[in-house]
Amino acid sequence: MHIQWFPGHMTKALRMMEENVKLVDCLIYVLDSRCIAASFNPKLNELAGGKPILYVLNKADLVEREDLNAWIKYFKDNNMQVVVCNSANGNTQKVIDGLKILNKNLIEKYQNKGVNRSIRAMVVGIPNSGKSTLINNLCGAKRTITGDRPGVTRGKQWVVLAKGVELLDTPGTLWPSFENQEHAKHLAFVGSINEDILNIIELAEEMLDFCRKNYLQNLLGRYKITELPQENNLALEYIAKKRGFLLKGGILDTERLAKTVIDDFRKGKLGLIMLEKCEDLK
């Protein structure tokens, strides 16, 4: 399965972000804890232009803490300011605290001048990383548009917080070409790529293959089976049969099961799964 997706609105979004980065003091870079390496968009790294970045490892409740701790150490060892949160549960105060630490010198500079100035941050990240949900929880109100599909936020949105912070929400963006197809696959798993361009059955087969190799007990427990065939297509058919996913005439409804497998992963029903562990970095 080869994945490639870079719709026209992302080109416009990157251009808009390049034009507006001069208006902010720093960036909040939201990463999906399940695929931290794949969440790094080289274009967004270039966009920062040397401005300080607060990295937010979001959706932390969907991975094992031990696996996440290894990534936290990696960030800190490389002098990168990082916080962990789950924006969907409102655990976002760490982001405000992290911004204040990141901009400590700037805050003191204006305080010494007697100027009460807000910190301005641009919020960036891949599609469906939880950027808008993060902002909504920081605001305490639903001021941005959120969704569980990529491409919901299409334009810039300024949000003023009462805590001395102004946020510029931006559309989720990828990069023009996926040189690393493993990363592309992981982005598809977490919902950062429009499913209209994907073969859902092949995607689910890849998901089962990954879990068979790394989280087999999660699969066995979720689907109440005792074994799983080694061949990807047979694995999907096997679970469909065991779970009673049938069409008229007793034909296996593998497409329905494929959607179920991907949905189960995204909602954490397959257990705590990290697609890219820090120890796998090369």
PDB file of N, CA and C in Angstrom, residues 171-230:
ATOM      1  N   PRO A 171      -4.568  25.339  10.366  1.00  0.00           N
ATOM      2  CA  PRO A 171      -5.005  24.036   9.833  1.00  0.00           C
ATOM      3  C   PRO A 171      -3.926  22.965  10.006  1.00  0.00           C
ATOM      4  N   GLY A 172      -4.357  21.743  10.196  1.00  0.00           N
ATOM      5  CA  GLY A 172      -3.411  20.635  10.237  1.00  0.00           C
ATOM      6  C   GLY A 172      -2.773  20.449   8.872  1.00  0.00           C
ATOM      7  N   THR A 173      -1.470  20.292   8.859  1.00  0.00           N
ATOM      8  CA  THR A 173      -0.763  20.170   7.583  1.00  0.00           C
ATOM      9  C   THR A 173       0.206  18.999   7.596  1.00  0.00           C
ATOM     10  N   LEU A 174       0.348  18.395   6.425  1.00  0.00           N
ATOM     11  CA  LEU A 174       1.335  17.336   6.211  1.00  0.00           C
ATOM     12  C   LEU A 174       2.433  17.899   5.331  1.00  0.00           C
ATOM     13  N   TRP A 175       3.150  17.033   4.640  1.00  0.00           N
ATOM     14  CA  TRP A 175       4.211  17.512   3.758  1.00  0.00           C
ATOM     15  C   TRP A 175       3.977  16.936   2.366  1.00  0.00           C
ATOM     16  N   PRO A 176       4.482  17.617   1.332  1.00  0.00           N
ATOM     17  CA  PRO A 176       4.138  17.260  -0.058  1.00  0.00           C
ATOM     18  C   PRO A 176       4.421  15.822  -0.456  1.00  0.00           C
ATOM     19  N   SER A 177       5.438  15.205   0.137  1.00  0.00           N
ATOM     20  CA  SER A 177       5.795  13.859  -0.296  1.00  0.00           C
ATOM     21  C   SER A 177       6.218  13.011   0.899  1.00  0.00           C
ATOM     22  N   PHE A 178       5.646  11.817   1.010  1.00  0.00           N
ATOM     23  CA  PHE A 178       6.011  10.905   2.085  1.00  0.00           C
ATOM     24  C   PHE A 178       7.171  10.025   1.634  1.00  0.00           C
ATOM     25  N   GLU A 179       8.367  10.376   2.049  1.00  0.00           N
ATOM     26  CA  GLU A 179       9.516   9.538   1.725  1.00  0.00           C
ATOM     27  C   GLU A 179       9.520   8.290   2.602  1.00  0.00           C
ATOM     28  N   ASN A 180       9.008   8.430   3.806  1.00  0.00           N
ATOM     29  CA  ASN A 180       8.937   7.299   4.738  1.00  0.00           C
ATOM     30  C   ASN A 180       7.508   6.760   4.748  1.00  0.00           C
ATOM     31  N   GLN A 181       7.289   5.660   4.060  1.00  0.00           N
ATOM     32  CA  GLN A 181       5.948   5.104   3.957  1.00  0.00           C
ATOM     33  C   GLN A 181       5.469   4.468   5.264  1.00  0.00           C
ATOM     34  N   GLU A 182       6.388   4.100   6.146  1.00  0.00           N
ATOM     35  CA  GLU A 182       5.988   3.606   7.460  1.00  0.00           C
ATOM     36  C   GLU A 182       5.312   4.728   8.234  1.00  0.00           C
ATOM     37  N   HIS A 183       5.899   5.925   8.161  1.00  0.00           N
ATOM     38  CA  HIS A 183       5.292   7.076   8.822  1.00  0.00           C
ATOM     39  C   HIS A 183       3.938   7.391   8.201  1.00  0.00           C
ATOM     40  N   ALA A 184       3.858   7.308   6.882  1.00  0.00           N
ATOM     41  CA  ALA A 184       2.591   7.568   6.194  1.00  0.00           C
ATOM     42  C   ALA A 184       1.519   6.590   6.669  1.00  0.00           C
ATOM     43  N   LYS A 185       1.897   5.348   6.814  1.00  0.00           N
ATOM     44  CA  LYS A 185       0.959   4.325   7.277  1.00  0.00           C
ATOM     45  C   LYS A 185       0.481   4.625   8.698  1.00  0.00           C
ATOM     46  N   HIS A 186       1.393   5.039   9.539  1.00  0.00           N
ATOM     47  CA  HIS A 186       1.022   5.359  10.921  1.00  0.00           C
ATOM     48  C   HIS A 186       0.098   6.564  10.983  1.00  0.00           C
ATOM     49  N   LEU A 187       0.342   7.542  10.121  1.00  0.00           N
ATOM     50  CA  LEU A 187      -0.545   8.707  10.050  1.00  0.00           C
ATOM     51  C   LEU A 187      -1.944   8.292   9.598  1.00  0.00           C
ATOM     52  N   ALA A 188      -1.999   7.321   8.703  1.00  0.00           N
ATOM     53  CA  ALA A 188      -3.296   6.803   8.266  1.00  0.00           C
ATOM     54  C   ALA A 188      -3.988   6.073   9.415  1.00  0.00           C
ATOM     55  N   PHE A 189      -3.221   5.310  10.189  1.00  0.00           N
ATOM     56  CA  PHE A 189      -3.788   4.606  11.342  1.00  0.00           C
ATOM     57  C   PHE A 189      -4.485   5.568  12.296  1.00  0.00           C
ATOM     58  N   VAL A 190      -3.838   6.693  12.604  1.00  0.00           N
ATOM     59  CA  VAL A 190      -4.364   7.615  13.620  1.00  0.00           C
ATOM     60  C   VAL A 190      -5.393   8.590  13.062  1.00  0.00           C
ATOM     61  N   GLY A 191      -5.630   8.561  11.757  1.00  0.00           N
ATOM     62  CA  GLY A 191      -6.672   9.401  11.177  1.00  0.00           C
ATOM     63  C   GLY A 191      -6.214  10.741  10.671  1.00  0.00           C
ATOM     64  N   SER A 192      -4.931  10.886  10.373  1.00  0.00           N
ATOM     65  CA  SER A 192      -4.408  12.164   9.872  1.00  0.00           C
ATOM     66  C   SER A 192      -4.481  12.286   8.356  1.00  0.00           C
ATOM     67  N   ILE A 193      -4.892  11.203   7.693  1.00  0.00           N
ATOM     68  CA  ILE A 193      -4.985  11.194   6.233  1.00  0.00           C
ATOM     69  C   ILE A 193      -6.424  10.876   5.833  1.00  0.00           C
ATOM     70  N   ASN A 194      -6.929  11.607   4.881  1.00  0.00           N
ATOM     71  CA  ASN A 194      -8.304  11.435   4.420  1.00  0.00           C
ATOM     72  C   ASN A 194      -8.549   9.990   3.981  1.00  0.00           C
ATOM     73  N   GLU A 195      -9.517   9.355   4.599  1.00  0.00           N
ATOM     74  CA  GLU A 195      -9.773   7.939   4.308  1.00  0.00           C
ATOM     75  C   GLU A 195     -10.326   7.703   2.908  1.00  0.00           C
ATOM     76  N   ASP A 196     -10.790   8.762   2.258  1.00  0.00           N
ATOM     77  CA  ASP A 196     -11.321   8.602   0.900  1.00  0.00           C
ATOM     78  C   ASP A 196     -10.257   8.131  -0.085  1.00  0.00           C
ATOM     79  N   ILE A 197      -8.981   8.378   0.241  1.00  0.00           N
ATOM     80  CA  ILE A 197      -7.908   7.985  -0.680  1.00  0.00           C
ATOM     81  C   ILE A 197      -7.252   6.667  -0.235  1.00  0.00           C
ATOM     82  N   LEU A 198      -7.787   6.064   0.822  1.00  0.00           N
ATOM     83  CA  LEU A 198      -7.182   4.855   1.371  1.00  0.00           C
ATOM     84  C   LEU A 198      -8.025   3.617   1.061  1.00  0.00           C
ATOM     85  N   ASN A 199      -7.368   2.468   0.991  1.00  0.00           N
ATOM     86  CA  ASN A 199      -8.047   1.184   0.919  1.00  0.00           C
ATOM     87  C   ASN A 199      -8.195   0.699   2.360  1.00  0.00           C
ATOM     88  N   ILE A 200      -9.409   0.801   2.901  1.00  0.00           N
ATOM     89  CA  ILE A 200      -9.620   0.535   4.316  1.00  0.00           C
ATOM     90  C   ILE A 200      -9.300  -0.909   4.686  1.00  0.00           C
ATOM     91  N   ILE A 201      -9.529  -1.838   3.759  1.00  0.00           N
ATOM     92  CA  ILE A 201      -9.230  -3.245   4.051  1.00  0.00           C
ATOM     93  C   ILE A 201      -7.720  -3.454   4.167  1.00  0.00           C
ATOM     94  N   GLU A 202      -6.965  -2.894   3.230  1.00  0.00           N
ATOM     95  CA  GLU A 202      -5.506  -3.007   3.303  1.00  0.00           C
ATOM     96  C   GLU A 202      -4.974  -2.328   4.555  1.00  0.00           C
ATOM     97  N   LEU A 203      -5.569  -1.181   4.910  1.00  0.00           N
ATOM     98  CA  LEU A 203      -5.121  -0.459   6.106  1.00  0.00           C
ATOM     99  C   LEU A 203      -5.354  -1.299   7.357  1.00  0.00           C
ATOM    100  N   ALA A 204      -6.511  -1.928   7.438  1.00  0.00           N
ATOM    101  CA  ALA A 204      -6.819  -2.771   8.595  1.00  0.00           C
ATOM    102  C   ALA A 204      -5.907  -3.995   8.643  1.00  0.00           C
ATOM    103  N   GLU A 205      -5.599  -4.556   7.480  1.00  0.00           N
ATOM    104  CA  GLU A 205      -4.679  -5.698   7.437  1.00  0.00           C
ATOM    105  C   GLU A 205      -3.306  -5.291   7.960  1.00  0.00           C
ATOM    106  N   GLU A 206      -2.868  -4.079   7.607  1.00  0.00           N
ATOM    107  CA  GLU A 206      -1.583  -3.577   8.095  1.00  0.00           C
ATOM    108  C   GLU A 206      -1.646  -3.355   9.609  1.00  0.00           C
ATOM    109  N   MET A 207      -2.793  -2.874  10.094  1.00  0.00           N
ATOM    110  CA  MET A 207      -2.963  -2.656  11.529  1.00  0.00           C
ATOM    111  C   MET A 207      -2.888  -3.975  12.287  1.00  0.00           C
ATOM    112  N   LEU A 208      -3.565  -4.995  11.758  1.00  0.00           N
ATOM    113  CA  LEU A 208      -3.533  -6.316  12.392  1.00  0.00           C
ATOM    114  C   LEU A 208      -2.123  -6.896  12.379  1.00  0.00           C
ATOM    115  N   ASP A 209      -1.407  -6.679  11.286  1.00  0.00           N
ATOM    116  CA  ASP A 209      -0.042  -7.177  11.169  1.00  0.00           C
ATOM    117  C   ASP A 209       0.858  -6.527  12.214  1.00  0.00           C
ATOM    118  N   PHE A 210       0.704  -5.201  12.384  1.00  0.00           N
ATOM    119  CA  PHE A 210       1.501  -4.498  13.389  1.00  0.00           C
ATOM    120  C   PHE A 210       1.195  -5.026  14.784  1.00  0.00           C
ATOM    121  N   CYS A 211      -0.095  -5.179  15.079  1.00  0.00           N
ATOM    122  CA  CYS A 211      -0.481  -5.644  16.412  1.00  0.00           C
ATOM    123  C   CYS A 211      -0.070  -7.098  16.639  1.00  0.00           C
ATOM    124  N   ARG A 212      -0.135  -7.926  15.589  1.00  0.00           N
ATOM    125  CA  ARG A 212       0.292  -9.316  15.721  1.00  0.00           C
ATOM    126  C   ARG A 212       1.752  -9.377  16.151  1.00  0.00           C
ATOM    127  N   LYS A 213       2.572  -8.504  15.586  1.00  0.00           N
ATOM    128  CA  LYS A 213       4.004  -8.502  15.869  1.00  0.00           C
ATOM    129  C   LYS A 213       4.345  -7.828  17.198  1.00  0.00           C
ATOM    130  N   ASN A 214       3.512  -6.894  17.637  1.00  0.00           N
ATOM    131  CA  ASN A 214       3.883  -6.086  18.796  1.00  0.00           C
ATOM    132  C   ASN A 214       2.892  -6.108  19.959  1.00  0.00           C
ATOM    133  N   TYR A 215       1.629  -6.350  19.660  1.00  0.00           N
ATOM    134  CA  TYR A 215       0.597  -6.302  20.700  1.00  0.00           C
ATOM    135  C   TYR A 215      -0.415  -7.428  20.488  1.00  0.00           C
ATOM    136  N   LEU A 216       0.074  -8.644  20.330  1.00  0.00           N
ATOM    137  CA  LEU A 216      -0.794  -9.770  19.993  1.00  0.00           C
ATOM    138  C   LEU A 216      -1.878  -9.991  21.044  1.00  0.00           C
ATOM    139  N   GLN A 217      -1.514  -9.918  22.318  1.00  0.00           N
ATOM    140  CA  GLN A 217      -2.493 -10.171  23.380  1.00  0.00           C
ATOM    141  C   GLN A 217      -3.631  -9.156  23.359  1.00  0.00           C
ATOM    142  N   ASN A 218      -3.330  -7.941  22.929  1.00  0.00           N
ATOM    143  CA  ASN A 218      -4.383  -6.927  22.805  1.00  0.00           C
ATOM    144  C   ASN A 218      -5.447  -7.378  21.815  1.00  0.00           C
ATOM    145  N   LEU A 219      -4.978  -7.920  20.674  1.00  0.00           N
ATOM    146  CA  LEU A 219      -5.907  -8.389  19.648  1.00  0.00           C
ATOM    147  C   LEU A 219      -6.724  -9.580  20.141  1.00  0.00           C
ATOM    148  N   LEU A 220      -6.048 -10.541  20.729  1.00  0.00           N
ATOM    149  CA  LEU A 220      -6.730 -11.748  21.187  1.00  0.00           C
ATOM    150  C   LEU A 220      -7.795 -11.407  22.216  1.00  0.00           C
ATOM    151  N   GLY A 221      -7.458 -10.487  23.110  1.00  0.00           N
ATOM    152  CA  GLY A 221      -8.406 -10.100  24.147  1.00  0.00           C
ATOM    153  C   GLY A 221      -9.586  -9.320  23.600  1.00  0.00           C
ATOM    154  N   ARG A 222      -9.325  -8.393  22.707  1.00  0.00           N
ATOM    155  CA  ARG A 222     -10.393  -7.548  22.169  1.00  0.00           C
ATOM    156  C   ARG A 222     -11.403  -8.355  21.361  1.00  0.00           C
ATOM    157  N   TYR A 223     -10.894  -9.261  20.515  1.00  0.00           N
ATOM    158  CA  TYR A 223     -11.793  -9.980  19.615  1.00  0.00           C
ATOM    159  C   TYR A 223     -12.119 -11.391  20.095  1.00  0.00           C
ATOM    160  N   LYS A 224     -11.689 -11.675  21.332  1.00  0.00           N
ATOM    161  CA  LYS A 224     -12.022 -12.956  21.970  1.00  0.00           C
ATOM    162  C   LYS A 224     -11.661 -14.146  21.088  1.00  0.00           C
ATOM    163  N   ILE A 225     -10.403 -14.162  20.659  1.00  0.00           N
ATOM    164  CA  ILE A 225      -9.885 -15.260  19.861  1.00  0.00           C
ATOM    165  C   ILE A 225      -8.633 -15.806  20.541  1.00  0.00           C
ATOM    166  N   THR A 226      -8.220 -16.996  20.168  1.00  0.00           N
ATOM    167  CA  THR A 226      -7.060 -17.619  20.811  1.00  0.00           C
ATOM    168  C   THR A 226      -5.834 -17.649  19.908  1.00  0.00           C
ATOM    169  N   GLU A 227      -6.038 -17.330  18.616  1.00  0.00           N
ATOM    170  CA  GLU A 227      -4.929 -17.330  17.675  1.00  0.00           C
ATOM    171  C   GLU A 227      -5.248 -16.379  16.538  1.00  0.00           C
ATOM    172  N   LEU A 228      -4.237 -16.130  15.699  1.00  0.00           N
ATOM    173  CA  LEU A 228      -4.435 -15.244  14.556  1.00  0.00           C
ATOM    174  C   LEU A 228      -3.567 -15.732  13.409  1.00  0.00           C
ATOM    175  N   PRO A 229      -4.159 -15.973  12.242  1.00  0.00           N
ATOM    176  CA  PRO A 229      -3.375 -16.421  11.084  1.00  0.00           C
ATOM    177  C   PRO A 229      -2.254 -15.443  10.749  1.00  0.00           C
ATOM    178  N   GLN A 230      -1.165 -15.946  10.201  1.00  0.00           N
ATOM    179  CA  GLN A 230      -0.027 -15.104   9.869  1.00  0.00           C
ATOM    180  C   GLN A 230      -0.280 -14.243   8.635  1.00  0.00           C
TER     181      GLN A 230
END
